[in-house]
Short mmCIF file of N, CA and C in Angstrom, two decimals:
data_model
loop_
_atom_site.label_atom_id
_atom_site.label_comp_id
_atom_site.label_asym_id
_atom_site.label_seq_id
_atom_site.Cartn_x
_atom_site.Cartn_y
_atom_site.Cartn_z
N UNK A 1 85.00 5.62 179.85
CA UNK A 1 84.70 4.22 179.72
C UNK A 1 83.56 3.99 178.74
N UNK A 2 82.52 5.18 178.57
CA UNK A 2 81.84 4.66 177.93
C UNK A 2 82.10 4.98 176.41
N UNK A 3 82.93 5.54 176.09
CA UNK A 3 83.59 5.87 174.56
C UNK A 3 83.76 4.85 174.11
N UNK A 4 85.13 4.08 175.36
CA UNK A 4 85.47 3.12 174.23
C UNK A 4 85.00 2.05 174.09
N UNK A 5 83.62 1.65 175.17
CA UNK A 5 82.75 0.78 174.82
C UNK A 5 81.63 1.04 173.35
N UNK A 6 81.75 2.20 173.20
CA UNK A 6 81.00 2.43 171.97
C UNK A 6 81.46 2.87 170.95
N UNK A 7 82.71 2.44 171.25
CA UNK A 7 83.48 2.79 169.58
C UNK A 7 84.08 1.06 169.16
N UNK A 8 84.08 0.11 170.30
CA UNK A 8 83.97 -1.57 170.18
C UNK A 8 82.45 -1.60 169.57
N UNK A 9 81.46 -1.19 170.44
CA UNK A 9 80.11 -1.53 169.79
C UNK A 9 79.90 -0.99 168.01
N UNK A 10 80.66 -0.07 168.08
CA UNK A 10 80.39 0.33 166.42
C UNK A 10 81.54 -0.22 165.43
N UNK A 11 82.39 -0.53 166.20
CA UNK A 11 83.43 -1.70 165.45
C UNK A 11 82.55 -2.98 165.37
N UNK A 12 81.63 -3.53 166.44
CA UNK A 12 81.57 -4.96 166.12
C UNK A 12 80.16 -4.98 165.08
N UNK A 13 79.63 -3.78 165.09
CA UNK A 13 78.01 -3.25 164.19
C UNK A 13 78.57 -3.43 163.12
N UNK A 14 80.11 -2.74 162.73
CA UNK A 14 80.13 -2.53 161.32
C UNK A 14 80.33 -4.01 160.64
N UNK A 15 81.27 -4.83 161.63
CA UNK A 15 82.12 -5.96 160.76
C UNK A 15 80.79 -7.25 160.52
N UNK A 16 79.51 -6.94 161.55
CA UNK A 16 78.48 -8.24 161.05
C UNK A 16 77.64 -6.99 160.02
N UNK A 17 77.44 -5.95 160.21
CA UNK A 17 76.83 -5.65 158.75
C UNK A 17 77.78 -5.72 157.82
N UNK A 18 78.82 -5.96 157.80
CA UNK A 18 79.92 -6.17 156.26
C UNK A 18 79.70 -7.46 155.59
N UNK A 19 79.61 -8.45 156.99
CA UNK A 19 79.10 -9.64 156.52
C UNK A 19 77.64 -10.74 156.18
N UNK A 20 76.74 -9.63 156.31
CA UNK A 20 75.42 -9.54 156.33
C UNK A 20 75.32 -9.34 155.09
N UNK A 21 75.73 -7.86 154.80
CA UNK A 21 75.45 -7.39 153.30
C UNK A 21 76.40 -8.07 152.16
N UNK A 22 75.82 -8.66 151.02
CA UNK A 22 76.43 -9.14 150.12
C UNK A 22 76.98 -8.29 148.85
N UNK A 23 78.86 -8.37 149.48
CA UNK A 23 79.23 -7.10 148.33
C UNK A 23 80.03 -7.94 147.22
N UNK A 24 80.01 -7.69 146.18
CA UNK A 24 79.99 -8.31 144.75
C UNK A 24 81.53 -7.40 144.44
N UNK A 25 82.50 -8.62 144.19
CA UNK A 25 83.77 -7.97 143.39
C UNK A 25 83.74 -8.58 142.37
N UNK A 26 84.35 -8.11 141.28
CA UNK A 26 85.04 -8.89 140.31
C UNK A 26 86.12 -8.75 139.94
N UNK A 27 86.94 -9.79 139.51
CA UNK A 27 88.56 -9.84 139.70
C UNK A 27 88.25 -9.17 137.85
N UNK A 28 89.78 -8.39 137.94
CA UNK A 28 90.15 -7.93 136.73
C UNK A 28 90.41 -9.75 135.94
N UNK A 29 90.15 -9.04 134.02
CA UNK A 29 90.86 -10.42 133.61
C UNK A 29 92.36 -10.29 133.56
N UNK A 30 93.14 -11.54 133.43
CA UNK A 30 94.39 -11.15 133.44
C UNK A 30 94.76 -11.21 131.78
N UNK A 31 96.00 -11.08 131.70
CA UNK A 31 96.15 -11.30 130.09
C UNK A 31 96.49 -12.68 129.83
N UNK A 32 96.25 -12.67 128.29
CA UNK A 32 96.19 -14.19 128.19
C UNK A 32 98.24 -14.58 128.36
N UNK A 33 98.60 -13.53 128.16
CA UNK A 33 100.53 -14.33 128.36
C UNK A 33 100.63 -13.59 129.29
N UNK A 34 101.53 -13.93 130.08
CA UNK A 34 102.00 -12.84 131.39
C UNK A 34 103.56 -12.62 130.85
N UNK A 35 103.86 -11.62 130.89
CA UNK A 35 105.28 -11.20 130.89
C UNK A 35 106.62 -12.04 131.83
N UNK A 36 107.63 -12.71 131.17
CA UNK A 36 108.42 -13.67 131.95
C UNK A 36 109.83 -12.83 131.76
N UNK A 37 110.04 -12.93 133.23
CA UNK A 37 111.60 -11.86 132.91
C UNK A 37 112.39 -13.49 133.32
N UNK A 38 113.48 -13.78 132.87
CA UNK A 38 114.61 -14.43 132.88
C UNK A 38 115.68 -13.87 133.28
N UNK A 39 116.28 -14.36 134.53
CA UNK A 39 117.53 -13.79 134.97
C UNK A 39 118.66 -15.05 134.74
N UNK A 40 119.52 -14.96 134.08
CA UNK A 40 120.75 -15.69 133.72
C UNK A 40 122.12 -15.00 134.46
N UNK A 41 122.74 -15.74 135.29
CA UNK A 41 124.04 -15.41 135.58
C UNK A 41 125.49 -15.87 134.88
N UNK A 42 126.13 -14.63 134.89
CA UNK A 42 126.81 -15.03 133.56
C UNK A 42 128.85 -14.52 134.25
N UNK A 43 128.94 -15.82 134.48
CA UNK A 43 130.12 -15.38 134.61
C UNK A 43 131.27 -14.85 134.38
N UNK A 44 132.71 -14.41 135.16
CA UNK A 44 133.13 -13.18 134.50
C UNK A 44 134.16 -13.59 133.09
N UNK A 45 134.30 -14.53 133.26
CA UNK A 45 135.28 -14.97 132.11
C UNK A 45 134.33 -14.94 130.57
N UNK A 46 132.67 -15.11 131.21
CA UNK A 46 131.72 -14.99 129.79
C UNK A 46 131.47 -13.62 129.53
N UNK A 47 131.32 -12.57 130.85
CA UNK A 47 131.31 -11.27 130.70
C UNK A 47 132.50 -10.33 130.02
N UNK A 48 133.61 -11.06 130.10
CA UNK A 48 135.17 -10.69 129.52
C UNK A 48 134.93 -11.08 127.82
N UNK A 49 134.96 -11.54 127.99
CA UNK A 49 134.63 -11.90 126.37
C UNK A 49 133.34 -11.02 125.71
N UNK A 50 132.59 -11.18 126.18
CA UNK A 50 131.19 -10.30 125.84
C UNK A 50 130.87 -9.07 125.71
N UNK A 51 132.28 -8.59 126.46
CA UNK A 51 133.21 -7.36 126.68
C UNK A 51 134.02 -6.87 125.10
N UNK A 52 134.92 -7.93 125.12
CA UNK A 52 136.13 -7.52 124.13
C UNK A 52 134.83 -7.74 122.83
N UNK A 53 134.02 -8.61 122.61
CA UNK A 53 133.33 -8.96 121.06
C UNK A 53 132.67 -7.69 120.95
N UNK A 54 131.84 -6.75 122.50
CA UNK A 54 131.31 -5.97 121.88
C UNK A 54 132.37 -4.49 121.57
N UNK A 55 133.38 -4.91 122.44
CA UNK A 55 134.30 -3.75 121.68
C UNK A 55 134.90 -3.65 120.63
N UNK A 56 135.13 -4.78 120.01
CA UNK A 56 135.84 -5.40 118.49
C UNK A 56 134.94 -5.25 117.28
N UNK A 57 133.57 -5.07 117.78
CA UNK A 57 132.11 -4.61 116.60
C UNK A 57 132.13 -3.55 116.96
N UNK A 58 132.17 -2.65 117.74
CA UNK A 58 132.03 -1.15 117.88
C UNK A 58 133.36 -0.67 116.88
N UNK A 59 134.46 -1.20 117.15
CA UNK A 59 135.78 -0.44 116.56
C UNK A 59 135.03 -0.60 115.30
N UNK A 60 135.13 -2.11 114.54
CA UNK A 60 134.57 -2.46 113.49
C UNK A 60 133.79 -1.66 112.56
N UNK A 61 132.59 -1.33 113.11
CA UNK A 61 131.68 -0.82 112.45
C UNK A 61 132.16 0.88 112.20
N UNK A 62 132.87 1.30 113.19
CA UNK A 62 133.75 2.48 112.91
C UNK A 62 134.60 2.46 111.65
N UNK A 63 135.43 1.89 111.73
CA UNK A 63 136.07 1.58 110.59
C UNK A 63 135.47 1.47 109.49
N UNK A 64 134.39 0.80 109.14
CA UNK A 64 133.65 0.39 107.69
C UNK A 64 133.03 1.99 107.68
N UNK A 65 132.64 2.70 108.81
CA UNK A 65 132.09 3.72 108.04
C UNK A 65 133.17 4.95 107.70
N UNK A 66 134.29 4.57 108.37
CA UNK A 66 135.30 6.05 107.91
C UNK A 66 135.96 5.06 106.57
N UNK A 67 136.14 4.27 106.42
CA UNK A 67 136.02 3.25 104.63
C UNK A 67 135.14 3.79 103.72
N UNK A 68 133.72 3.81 103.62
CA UNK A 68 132.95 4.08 103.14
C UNK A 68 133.05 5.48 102.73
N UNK A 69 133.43 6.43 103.91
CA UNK A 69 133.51 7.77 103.58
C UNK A 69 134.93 8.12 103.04
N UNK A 70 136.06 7.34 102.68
CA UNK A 70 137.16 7.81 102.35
C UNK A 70 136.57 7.02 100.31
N UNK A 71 136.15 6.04 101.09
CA UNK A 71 135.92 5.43 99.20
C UNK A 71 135.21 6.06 98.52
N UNK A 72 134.21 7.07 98.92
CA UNK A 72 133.47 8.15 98.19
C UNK A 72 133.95 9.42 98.51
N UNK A 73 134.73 9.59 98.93
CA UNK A 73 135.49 11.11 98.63
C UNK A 73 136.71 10.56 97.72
N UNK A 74 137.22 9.57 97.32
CA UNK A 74 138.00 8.82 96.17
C UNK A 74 137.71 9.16 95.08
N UNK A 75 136.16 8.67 95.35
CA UNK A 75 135.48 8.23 94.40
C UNK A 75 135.07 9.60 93.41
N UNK A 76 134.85 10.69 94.27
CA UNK A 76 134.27 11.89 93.50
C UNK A 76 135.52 12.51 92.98
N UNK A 77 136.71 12.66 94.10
CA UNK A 77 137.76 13.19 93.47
C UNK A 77 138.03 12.51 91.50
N UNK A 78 137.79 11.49 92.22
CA UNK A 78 138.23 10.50 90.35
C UNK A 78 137.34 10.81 89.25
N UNK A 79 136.30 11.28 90.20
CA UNK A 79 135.30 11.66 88.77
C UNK A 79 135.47 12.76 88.59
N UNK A 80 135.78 13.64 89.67
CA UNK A 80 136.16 15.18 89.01
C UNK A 80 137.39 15.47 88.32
N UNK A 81 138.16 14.47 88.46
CA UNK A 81 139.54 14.23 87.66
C UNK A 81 139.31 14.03 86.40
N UNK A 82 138.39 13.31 86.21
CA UNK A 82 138.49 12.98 84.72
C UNK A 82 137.37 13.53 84.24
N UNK A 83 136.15 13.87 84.79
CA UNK A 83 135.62 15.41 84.12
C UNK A 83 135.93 16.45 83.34
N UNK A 84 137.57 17.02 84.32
CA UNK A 84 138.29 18.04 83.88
C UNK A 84 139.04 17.42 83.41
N UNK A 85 139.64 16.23 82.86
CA UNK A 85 140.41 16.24 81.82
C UNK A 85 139.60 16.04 80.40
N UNK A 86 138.71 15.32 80.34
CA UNK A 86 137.84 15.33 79.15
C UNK A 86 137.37 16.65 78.93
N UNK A 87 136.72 17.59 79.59
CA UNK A 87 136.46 18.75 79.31
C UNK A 87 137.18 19.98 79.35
N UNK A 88 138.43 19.95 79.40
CA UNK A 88 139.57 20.67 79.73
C UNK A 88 139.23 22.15 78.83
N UNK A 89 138.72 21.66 77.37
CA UNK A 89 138.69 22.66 76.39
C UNK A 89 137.78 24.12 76.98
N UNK A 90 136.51 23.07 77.04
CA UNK A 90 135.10 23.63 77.68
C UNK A 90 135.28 24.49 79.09
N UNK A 91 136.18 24.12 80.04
CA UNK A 91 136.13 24.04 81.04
C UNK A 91 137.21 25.88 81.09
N UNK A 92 138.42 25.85 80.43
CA UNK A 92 138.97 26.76 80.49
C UNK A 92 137.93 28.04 79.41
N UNK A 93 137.19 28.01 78.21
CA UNK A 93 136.61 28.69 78.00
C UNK A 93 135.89 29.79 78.85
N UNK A 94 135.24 29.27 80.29
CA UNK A 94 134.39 29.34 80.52
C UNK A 94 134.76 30.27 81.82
N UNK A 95 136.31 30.02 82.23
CA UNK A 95 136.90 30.37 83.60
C UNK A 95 137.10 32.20 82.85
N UNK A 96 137.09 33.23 83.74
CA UNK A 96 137.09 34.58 83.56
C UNK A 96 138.25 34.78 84.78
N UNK A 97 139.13 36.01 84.60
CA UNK A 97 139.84 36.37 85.85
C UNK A 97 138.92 36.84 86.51
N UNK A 98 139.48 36.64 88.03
CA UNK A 98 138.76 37.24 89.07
C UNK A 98 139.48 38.24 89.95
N UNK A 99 139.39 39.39 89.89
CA UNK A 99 139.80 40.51 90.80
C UNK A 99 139.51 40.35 92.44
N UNK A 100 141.02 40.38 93.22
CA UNK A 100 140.41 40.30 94.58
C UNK A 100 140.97 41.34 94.98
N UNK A 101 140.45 41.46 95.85
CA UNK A 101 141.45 42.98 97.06
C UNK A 101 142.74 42.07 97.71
N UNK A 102 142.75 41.11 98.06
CA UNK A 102 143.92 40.69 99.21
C UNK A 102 145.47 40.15 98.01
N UNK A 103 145.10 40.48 96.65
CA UNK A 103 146.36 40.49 95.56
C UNK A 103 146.00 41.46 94.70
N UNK A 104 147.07 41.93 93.93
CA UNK A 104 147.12 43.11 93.29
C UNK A 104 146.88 42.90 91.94
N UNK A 105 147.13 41.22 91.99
CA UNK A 105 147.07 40.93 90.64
C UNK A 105 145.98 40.30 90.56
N UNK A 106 145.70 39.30 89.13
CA UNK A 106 144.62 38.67 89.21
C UNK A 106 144.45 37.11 89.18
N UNK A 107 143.33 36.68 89.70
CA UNK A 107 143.79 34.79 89.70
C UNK A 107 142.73 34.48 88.99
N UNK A 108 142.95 32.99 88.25
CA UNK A 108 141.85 32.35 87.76
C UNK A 108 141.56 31.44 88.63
N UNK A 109 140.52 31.38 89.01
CA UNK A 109 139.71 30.37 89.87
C UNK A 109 139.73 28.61 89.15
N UNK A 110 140.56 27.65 89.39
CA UNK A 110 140.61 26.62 89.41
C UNK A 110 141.96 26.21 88.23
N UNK A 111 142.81 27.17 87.88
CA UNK A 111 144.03 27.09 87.30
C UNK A 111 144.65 26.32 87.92
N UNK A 112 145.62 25.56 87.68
CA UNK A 112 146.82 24.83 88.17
C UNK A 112 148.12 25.37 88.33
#
């Protein structure tokens, strides 16, 4: 009995010295904008659509880049086309046979 009369007495000691003694907080500042989240509900007939547009720009943008990469492999083929026909003279000068093991005979490297 007498414990828990003196564990009330040192409960009620502490809470008037808490309020006796003057303890000093200071609030953090806040920021000057606060962050605003927006929740919009979006129904499914807007989500269906929002659906197919972003699948119709994904294909899309696929496409323009296998375009891009077929119009410059075109593009080099055509210039190496007509490289070797303007330089045809130069170009055969310059070719040597080449001996391989897997033929008996010999090939020129870029003959037709």
């Amino acid at each position: 009995m007498a414990i828990t009369s003196l564990s009330r007495f040192a409960a009620i000691t502490l809470i008037a010295a808490g309020t006796l003694l003057p303890l000093h907080s200071q609030a953090e500042n806040l920021p000057e904008k606060m962050e605003v989240i927006t929740v919009t509900y979006v129904g499914s007939v807007n989500y269906a659509l929002y659906q197919q547009f972003a699948e119709t720009m994904g294909e899309f943008h696929f496409e323009l880049l296998a375009d891009i990469h077929d119009t410059a492999k075109n593009s080099s083929r055509q210039m190496a086309s007509e490289f070797f026909d303007t330089y045809q003279p130069l170009v055969a000068d310059n070719q040597q046979p080449v001996e391989t093991t897997a033929y008996n005979n010999t090939h020129v490297w870029g003959s037709k």
